[in-house]
GROMACS .gro file of C-alpha atoms in nm:
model
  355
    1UNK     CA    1   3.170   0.768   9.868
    2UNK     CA    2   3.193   0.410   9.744
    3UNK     CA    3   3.308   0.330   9.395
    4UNK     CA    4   3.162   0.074   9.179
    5UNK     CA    5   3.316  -0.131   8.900
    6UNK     CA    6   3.300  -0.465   8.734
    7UNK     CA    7   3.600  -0.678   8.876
    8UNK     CA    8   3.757  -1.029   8.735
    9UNK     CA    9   3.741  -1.322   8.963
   10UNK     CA   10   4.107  -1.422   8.995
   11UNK     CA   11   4.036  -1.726   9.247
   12UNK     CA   12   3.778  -1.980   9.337
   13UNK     CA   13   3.858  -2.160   9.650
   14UNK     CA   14   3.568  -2.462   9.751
   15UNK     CA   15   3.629  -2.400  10.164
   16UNK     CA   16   3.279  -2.663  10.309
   17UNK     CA   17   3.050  -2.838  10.091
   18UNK     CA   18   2.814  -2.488  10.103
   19UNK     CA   19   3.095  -2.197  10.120
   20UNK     CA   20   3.365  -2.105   9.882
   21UNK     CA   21   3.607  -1.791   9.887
   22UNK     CA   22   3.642  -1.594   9.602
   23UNK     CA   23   3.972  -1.362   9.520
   24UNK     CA   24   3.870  -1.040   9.320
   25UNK     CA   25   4.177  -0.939   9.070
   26UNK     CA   26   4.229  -0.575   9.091
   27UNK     CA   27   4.364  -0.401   8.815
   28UNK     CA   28   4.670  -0.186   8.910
   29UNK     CA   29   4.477   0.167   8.876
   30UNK     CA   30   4.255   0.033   9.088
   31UNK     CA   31   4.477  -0.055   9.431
   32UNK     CA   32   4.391   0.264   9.594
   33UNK     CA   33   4.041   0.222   9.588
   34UNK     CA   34   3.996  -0.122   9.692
   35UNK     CA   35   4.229  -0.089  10.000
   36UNK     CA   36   4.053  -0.212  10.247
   37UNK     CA   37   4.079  -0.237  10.674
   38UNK     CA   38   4.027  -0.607  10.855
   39UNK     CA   39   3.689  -0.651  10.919
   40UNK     CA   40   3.532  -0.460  10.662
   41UNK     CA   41   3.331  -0.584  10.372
   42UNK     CA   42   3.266  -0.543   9.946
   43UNK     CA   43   2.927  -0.544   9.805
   44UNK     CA   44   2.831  -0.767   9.486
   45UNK     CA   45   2.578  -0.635   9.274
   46UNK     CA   46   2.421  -0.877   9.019
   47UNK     CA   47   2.082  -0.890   8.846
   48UNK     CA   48   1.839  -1.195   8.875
   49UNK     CA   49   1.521  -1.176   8.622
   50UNK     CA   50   1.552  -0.825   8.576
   51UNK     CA   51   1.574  -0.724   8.948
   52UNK     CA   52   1.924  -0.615   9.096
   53UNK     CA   53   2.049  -0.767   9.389
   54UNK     CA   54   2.314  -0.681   9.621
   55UNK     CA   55   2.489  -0.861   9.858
   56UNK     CA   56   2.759  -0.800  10.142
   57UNK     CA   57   3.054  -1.022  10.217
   58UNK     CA   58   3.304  -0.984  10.445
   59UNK     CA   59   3.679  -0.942  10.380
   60UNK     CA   60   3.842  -1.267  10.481
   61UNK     CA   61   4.221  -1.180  10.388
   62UNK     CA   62   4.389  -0.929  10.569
   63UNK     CA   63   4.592  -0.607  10.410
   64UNK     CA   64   4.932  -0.784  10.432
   65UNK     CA   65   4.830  -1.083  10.212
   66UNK     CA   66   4.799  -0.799   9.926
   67UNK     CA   67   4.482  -0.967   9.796
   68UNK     CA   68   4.116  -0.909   9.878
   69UNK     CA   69   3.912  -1.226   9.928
   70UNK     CA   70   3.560  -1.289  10.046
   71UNK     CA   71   3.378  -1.586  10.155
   72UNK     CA   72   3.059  -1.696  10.012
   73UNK     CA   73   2.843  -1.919  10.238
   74UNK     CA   74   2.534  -2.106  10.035
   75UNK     CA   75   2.203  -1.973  10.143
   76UNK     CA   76   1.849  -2.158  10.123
   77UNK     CA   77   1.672  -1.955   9.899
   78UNK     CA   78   1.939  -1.708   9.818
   79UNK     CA   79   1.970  -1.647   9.478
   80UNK     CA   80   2.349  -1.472   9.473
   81UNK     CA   81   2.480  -1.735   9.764
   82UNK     CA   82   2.393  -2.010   9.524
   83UNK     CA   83   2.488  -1.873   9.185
   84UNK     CA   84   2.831  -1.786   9.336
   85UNK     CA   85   2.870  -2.148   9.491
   86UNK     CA   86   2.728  -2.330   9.203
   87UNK     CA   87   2.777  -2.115   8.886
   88UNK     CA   88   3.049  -1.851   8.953
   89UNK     CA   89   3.396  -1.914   8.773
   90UNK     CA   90   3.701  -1.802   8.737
   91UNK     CA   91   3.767  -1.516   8.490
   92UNK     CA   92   3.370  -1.380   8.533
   93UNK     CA   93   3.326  -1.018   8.603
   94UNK     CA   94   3.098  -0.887   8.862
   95UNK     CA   95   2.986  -0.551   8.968
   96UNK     CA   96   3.155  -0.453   9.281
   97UNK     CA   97   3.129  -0.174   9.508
   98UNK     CA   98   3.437  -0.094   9.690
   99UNK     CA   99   3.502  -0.174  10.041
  100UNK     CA  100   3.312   0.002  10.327
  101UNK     CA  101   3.239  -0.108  10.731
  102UNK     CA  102   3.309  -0.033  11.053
  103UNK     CA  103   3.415  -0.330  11.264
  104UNK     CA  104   3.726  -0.236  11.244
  105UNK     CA  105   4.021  -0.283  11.471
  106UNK     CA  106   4.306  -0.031  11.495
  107UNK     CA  107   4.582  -0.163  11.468
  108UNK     CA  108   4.920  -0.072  11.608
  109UNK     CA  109   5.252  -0.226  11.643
  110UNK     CA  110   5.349  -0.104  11.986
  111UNK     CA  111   5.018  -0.248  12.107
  112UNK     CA  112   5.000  -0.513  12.407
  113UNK     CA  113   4.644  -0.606  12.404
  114UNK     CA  114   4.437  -0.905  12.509
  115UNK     CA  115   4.147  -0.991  12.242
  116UNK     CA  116   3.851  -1.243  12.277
  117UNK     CA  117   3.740  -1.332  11.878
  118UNK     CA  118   3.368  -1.447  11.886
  119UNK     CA  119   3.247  -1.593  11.560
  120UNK     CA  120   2.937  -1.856  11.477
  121UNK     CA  121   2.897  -1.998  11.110
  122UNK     CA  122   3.018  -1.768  10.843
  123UNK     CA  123   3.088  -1.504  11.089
  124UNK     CA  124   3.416  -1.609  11.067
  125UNK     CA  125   3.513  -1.436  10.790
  126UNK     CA  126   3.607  -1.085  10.941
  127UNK     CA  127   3.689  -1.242  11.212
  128UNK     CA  128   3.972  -1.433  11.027
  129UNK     CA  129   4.056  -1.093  10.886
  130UNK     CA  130   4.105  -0.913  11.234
  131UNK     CA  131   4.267  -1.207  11.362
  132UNK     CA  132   4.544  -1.225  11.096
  133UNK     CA  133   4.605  -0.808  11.095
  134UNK     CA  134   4.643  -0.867  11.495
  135UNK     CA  135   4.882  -1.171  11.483
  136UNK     CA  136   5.114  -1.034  11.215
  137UNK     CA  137   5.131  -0.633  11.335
  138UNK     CA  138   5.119  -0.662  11.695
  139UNK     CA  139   5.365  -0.864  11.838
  140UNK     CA  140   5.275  -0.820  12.170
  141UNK     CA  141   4.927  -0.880  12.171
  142UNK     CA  142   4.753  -1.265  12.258
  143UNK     CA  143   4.404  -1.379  12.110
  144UNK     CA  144   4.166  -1.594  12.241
  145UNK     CA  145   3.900  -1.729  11.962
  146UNK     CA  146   3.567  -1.939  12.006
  147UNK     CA  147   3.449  -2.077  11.714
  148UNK     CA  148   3.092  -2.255  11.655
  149UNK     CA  149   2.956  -2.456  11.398
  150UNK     CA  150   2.732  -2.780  11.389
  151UNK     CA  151   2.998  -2.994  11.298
  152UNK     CA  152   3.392  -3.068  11.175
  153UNK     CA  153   3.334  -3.059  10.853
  154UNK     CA  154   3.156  -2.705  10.787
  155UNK     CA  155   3.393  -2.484  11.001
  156UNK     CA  156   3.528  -2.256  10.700
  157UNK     CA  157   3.869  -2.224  10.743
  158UNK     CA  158   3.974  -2.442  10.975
  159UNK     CA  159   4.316  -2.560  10.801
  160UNK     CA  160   4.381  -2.157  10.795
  161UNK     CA  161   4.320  -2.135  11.162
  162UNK     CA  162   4.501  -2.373  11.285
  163UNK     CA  163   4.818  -2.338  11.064
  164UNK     CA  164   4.806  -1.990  11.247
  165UNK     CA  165   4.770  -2.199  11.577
  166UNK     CA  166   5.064  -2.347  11.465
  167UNK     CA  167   5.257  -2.084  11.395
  168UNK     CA  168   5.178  -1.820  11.691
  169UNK     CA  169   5.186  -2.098  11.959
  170UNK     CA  170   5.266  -1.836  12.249
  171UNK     CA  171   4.957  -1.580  12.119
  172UNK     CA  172   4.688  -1.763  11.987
  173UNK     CA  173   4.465  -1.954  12.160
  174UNK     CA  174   4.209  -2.123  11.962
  175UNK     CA  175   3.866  -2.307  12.131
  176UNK     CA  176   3.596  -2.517  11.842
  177UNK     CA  177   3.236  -2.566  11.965
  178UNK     CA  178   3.028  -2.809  11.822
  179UNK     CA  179   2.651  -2.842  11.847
  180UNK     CA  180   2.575  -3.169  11.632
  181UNK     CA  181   2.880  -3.351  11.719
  182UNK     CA  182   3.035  -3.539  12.001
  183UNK     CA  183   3.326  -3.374  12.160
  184UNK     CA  184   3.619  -3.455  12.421
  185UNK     CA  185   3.556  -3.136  12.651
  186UNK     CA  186   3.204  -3.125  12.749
  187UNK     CA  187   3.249  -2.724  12.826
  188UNK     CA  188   3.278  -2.731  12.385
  189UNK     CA  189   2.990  -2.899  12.299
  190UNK     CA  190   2.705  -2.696  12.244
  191UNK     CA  191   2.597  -2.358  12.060
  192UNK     CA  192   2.782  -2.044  12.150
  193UNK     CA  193   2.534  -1.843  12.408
  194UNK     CA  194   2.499  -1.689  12.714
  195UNK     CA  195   2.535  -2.022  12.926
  196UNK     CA  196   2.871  -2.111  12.743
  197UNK     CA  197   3.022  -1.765  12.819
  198UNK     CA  198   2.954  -1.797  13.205
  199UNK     CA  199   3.126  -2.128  13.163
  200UNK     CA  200   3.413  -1.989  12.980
  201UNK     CA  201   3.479  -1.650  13.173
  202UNK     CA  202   3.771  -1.696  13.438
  203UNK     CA  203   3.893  -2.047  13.269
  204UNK     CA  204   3.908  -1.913  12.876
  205UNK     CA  205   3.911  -1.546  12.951
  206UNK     CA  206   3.888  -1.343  13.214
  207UNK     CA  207   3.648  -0.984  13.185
  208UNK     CA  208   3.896  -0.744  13.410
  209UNK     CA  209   4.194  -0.880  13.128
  210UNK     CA  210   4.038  -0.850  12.778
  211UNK     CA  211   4.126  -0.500  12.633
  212UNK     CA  212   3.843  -0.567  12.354
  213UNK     CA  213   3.605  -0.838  12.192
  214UNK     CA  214   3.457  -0.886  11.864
  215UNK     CA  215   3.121  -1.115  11.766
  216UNK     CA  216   2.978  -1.192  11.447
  217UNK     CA  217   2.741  -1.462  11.334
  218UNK     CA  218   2.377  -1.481  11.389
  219UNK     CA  219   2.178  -1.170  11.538
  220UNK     CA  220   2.001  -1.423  11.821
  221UNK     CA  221   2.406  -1.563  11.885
  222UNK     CA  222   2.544  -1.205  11.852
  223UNK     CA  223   2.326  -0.992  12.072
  224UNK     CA  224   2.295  -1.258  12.342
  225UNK     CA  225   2.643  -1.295  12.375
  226UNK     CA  226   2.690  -0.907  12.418
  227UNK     CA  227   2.453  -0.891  12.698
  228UNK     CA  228   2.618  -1.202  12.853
  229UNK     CA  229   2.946  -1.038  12.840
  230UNK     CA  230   2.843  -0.690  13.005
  231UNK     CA  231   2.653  -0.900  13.247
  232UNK     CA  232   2.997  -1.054  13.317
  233UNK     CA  233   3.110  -0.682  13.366
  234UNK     CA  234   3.294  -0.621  13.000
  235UNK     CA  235   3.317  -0.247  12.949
  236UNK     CA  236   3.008  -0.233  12.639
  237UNK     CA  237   3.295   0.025  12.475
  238UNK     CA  238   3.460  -0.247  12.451
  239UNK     CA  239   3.242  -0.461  12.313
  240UNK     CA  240   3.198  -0.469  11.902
  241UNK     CA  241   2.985  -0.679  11.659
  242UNK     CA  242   2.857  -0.689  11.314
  243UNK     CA  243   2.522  -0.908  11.301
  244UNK     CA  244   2.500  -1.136  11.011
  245UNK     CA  245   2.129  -1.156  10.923
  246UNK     CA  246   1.883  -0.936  11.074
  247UNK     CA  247   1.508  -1.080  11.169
  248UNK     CA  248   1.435  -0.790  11.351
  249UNK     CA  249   1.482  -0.520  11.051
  250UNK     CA  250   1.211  -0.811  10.870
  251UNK     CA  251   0.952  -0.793  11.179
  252UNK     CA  252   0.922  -0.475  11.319
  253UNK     CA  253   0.691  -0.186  11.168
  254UNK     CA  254   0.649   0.166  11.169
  255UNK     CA  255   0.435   0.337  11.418
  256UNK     CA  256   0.148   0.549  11.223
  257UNK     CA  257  -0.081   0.770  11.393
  258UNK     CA  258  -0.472   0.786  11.350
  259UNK     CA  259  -0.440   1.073  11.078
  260UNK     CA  260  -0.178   0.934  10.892
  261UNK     CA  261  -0.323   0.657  10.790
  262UNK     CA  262  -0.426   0.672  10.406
  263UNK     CA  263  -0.197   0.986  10.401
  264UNK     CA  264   0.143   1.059  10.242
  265UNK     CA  265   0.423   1.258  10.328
  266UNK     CA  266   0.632   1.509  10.114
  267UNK     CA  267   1.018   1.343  10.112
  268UNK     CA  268   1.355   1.565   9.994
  269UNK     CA  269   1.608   1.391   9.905
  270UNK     CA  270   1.948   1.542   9.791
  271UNK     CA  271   2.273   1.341   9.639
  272UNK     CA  272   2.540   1.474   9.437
  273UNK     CA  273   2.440   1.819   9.493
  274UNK     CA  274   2.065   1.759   9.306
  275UNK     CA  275   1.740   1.757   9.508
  276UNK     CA  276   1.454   1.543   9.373
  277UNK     CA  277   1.136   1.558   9.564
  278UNK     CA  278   0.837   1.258   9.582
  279UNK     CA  279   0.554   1.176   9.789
  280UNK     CA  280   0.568   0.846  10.037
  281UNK     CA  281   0.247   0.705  10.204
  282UNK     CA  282   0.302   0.657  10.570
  283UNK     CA  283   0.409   0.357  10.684
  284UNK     CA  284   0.438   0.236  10.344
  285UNK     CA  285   0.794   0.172  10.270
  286UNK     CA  286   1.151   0.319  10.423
  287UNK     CA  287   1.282   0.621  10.261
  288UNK     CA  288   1.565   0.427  10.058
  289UNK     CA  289   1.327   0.170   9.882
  290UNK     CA  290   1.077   0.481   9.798
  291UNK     CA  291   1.387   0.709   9.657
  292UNK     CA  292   1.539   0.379   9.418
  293UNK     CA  293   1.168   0.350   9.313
  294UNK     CA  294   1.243   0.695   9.171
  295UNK     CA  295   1.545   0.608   8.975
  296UNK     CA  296   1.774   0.757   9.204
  297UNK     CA  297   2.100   0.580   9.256
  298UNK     CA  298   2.159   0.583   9.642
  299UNK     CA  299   2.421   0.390   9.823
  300UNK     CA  300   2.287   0.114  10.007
  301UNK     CA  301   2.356  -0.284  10.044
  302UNK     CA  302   2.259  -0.473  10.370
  303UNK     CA  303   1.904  -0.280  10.404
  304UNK     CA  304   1.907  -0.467  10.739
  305UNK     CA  305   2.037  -0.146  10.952
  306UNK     CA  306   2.404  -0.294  11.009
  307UNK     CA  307   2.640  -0.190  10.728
  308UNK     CA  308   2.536   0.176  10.723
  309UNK     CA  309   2.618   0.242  10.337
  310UNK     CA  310   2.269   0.409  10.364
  311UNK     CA  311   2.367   0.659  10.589
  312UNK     CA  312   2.222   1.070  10.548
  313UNK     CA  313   2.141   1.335  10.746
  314UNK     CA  314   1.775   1.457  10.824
  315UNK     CA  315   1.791   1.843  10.765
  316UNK     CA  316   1.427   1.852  10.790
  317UNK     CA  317   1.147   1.723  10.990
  318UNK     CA  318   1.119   1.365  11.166
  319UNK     CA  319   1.145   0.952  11.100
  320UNK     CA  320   1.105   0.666  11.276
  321UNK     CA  321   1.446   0.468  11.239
  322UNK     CA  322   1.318   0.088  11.271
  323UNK     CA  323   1.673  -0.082  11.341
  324UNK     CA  324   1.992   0.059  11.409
  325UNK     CA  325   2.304  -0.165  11.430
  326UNK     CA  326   2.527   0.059  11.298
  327UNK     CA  327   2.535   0.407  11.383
  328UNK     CA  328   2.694   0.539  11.700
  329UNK     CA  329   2.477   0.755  11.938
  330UNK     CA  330   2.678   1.047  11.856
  331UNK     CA  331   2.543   1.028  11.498
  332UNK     CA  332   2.179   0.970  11.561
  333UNK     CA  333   2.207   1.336  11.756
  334UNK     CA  334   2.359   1.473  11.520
  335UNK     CA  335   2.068   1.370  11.273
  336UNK     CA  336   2.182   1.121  11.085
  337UNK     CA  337   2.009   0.781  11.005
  338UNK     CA  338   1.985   0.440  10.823
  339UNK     CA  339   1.736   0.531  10.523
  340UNK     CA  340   1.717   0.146  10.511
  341UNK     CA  341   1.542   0.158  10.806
  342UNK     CA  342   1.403   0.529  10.853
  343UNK     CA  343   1.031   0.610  10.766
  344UNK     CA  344   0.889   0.948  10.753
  345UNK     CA  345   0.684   1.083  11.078
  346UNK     CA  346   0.646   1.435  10.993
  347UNK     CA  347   0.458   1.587  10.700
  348UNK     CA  348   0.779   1.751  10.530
  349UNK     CA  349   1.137   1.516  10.510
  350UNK     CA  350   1.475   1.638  10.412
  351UNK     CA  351   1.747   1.425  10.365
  352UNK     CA  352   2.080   1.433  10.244
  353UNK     CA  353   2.319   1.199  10.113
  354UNK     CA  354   2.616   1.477  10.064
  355UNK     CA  355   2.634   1.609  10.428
   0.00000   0.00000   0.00000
């Protein structure tokens, strides 16, 4: 289970005009818990007008730099992206919730493996952190990264990246793409999508070669470059990506039937070995936001089915699960769901946080 606790911020770095990375100092006692693997994330927990927020953000530094640091990227509209780009300073606290995710790479030493790094935008960020575990633990292993952005000056990072271009010459292989700017190779001009990977497969990368591939940015970027790359013939096992933003989870709805409208169903929920009971109207709201309603303190931070904090296990009756970007088939048959995204179906729900 995730831990919370109110962290100083040791480090304020301004990376683009709209993005800054932030190093959290962790006490001593403390080391164990926020350990972390490349590619996963912390949560930030902050209230605005009364109203608690949280807010994901990936992991940018990898294990061996011995520091955990995230990347911010300025938001329109979003309240934490802009206090933490325009108000944050060093020495604050924050409430943090340990580190949690699964786009994860596992890493080995003895490994000779071929990677293809996706990224758009601020999806760099884990990407920068599986990039660094991979050149500095397996020696034998070669990258190939595409990066987009709209222009030179917001790729985040980009003095990072290419000191690391500069210092693993023979492994890393590292390819910008612009959409709002003029550049030298036609082929790199342009937003990362389904077109651009046709283009790149045999001349960048070649499908029968890569051993495994990693996207993150936009869901519209992320989801068509997936397809493009099984189309391509990738092995879909082989195939990994964290979304960042979700429109779907915002547009689609549950599915009520004629009787159920105007009705309510009985929810269970248990966590930390206590049971508290409450009614939901159908289609209402998703499980999660009905439980919080009733005080009860349930891990959860994307609510946009992707990071999975949410996860619990229906003992009892049926849900509609909305979105699921994050749980693995084997799960969902074994009962388990995204509460961010589940909403009750039958007349009785059990659920449990412990399981």
């Amino acid at each position: 289970m995730a831990a919370r606790h109110k962290l100083k911020i040791k480090n304020i770095t301004r990376e683009t005009e709209d993005c800054v990375s932030i190093v959290l100092d962790i006490p001593t006692e403390l080391n164990a818990v926020y350990q972390y693997k490349s590619g996963q994330f912390v949560t930030f927990c902050k209230e605005f007008n009364g109203e608690e927020l949280r807010r994901s953000y990936s992991i940018c530094s990898s294990p061996e730099e011995n520091e955990l640091r995230v990347a911010v990227k300025k938001v329109e509209d979003g309240r934490f992206s802009n206090y933490a780009n325009n108000e944050l300073k060093i020495g604050d606290e924050i409430d943090v919730i340990s580190p949690d995710g699964r786009f994860t790479p596992t890493i080995k030493s003895d490994q000779a493996k071929s990677y293809l790094l996706i990224a758009a935008g601020s999806g760099i960020t884990p990407i920068l952190s599986i990039l660094k575990s991979i050149l500095n633990n397996e020696s034998k292993s070669t990258v190939c990264l595409l990066y987009g952005n709209q222009r030179t000056e917001e790729i985040i990072f980009r003095e990072e990246i290419l000191n690391l271009k500069n210092k693993f010459l023979q492994k890393l292989h590292i390819h910008f793409l612009l959409s709002k700017e003029i550049t030298e190779e036609e082929n790199f001009y342009g937003r990362i999508n389904a077109e651009k990977i046709k283009i790149f497969n045999n001349i960048l990368f070649d499908a029968h070669s890569i051993d495994d591939v990693y996207i993150c940015g936009p869901e519209e970027m992320t989801l068509e470059v997936k397809s493009s790359l099984e189309e391509l013939g990738f092995d879909p096992n082989k195939i990994h990506f964290e979304l960042f933003g979700t429109s779907s989870a915002n547009q689609k709805k549950p599915v009520l039937k004629k009787e159920q409208i105007g009705q309510h169903a009985q929810i269970e929920v248990k966590l930390n070995g206590r049971t508290v009971s409450f009614d939901l109207d159908y289609g209402k709201q998703s499980i999660l936001d009905a439980a919080l309603k009733q005080n009860l303190a349930l891990p959860y931070a994307c609510k946009g089915g992707v990071c999975c904090t949410c996860k619990a296990k229906v003992l009892q009756g049926e849900v509609e699960m909305l979105v699921n970007y994050g749980l693995e088939e084997d799960e969902i048959k074994n009962g388990y769901v995204l509460t961010c995204q589940s909403y009750p179906k039958s007349k009785t729900v059990s659920i449990d946080y412990d399981v």
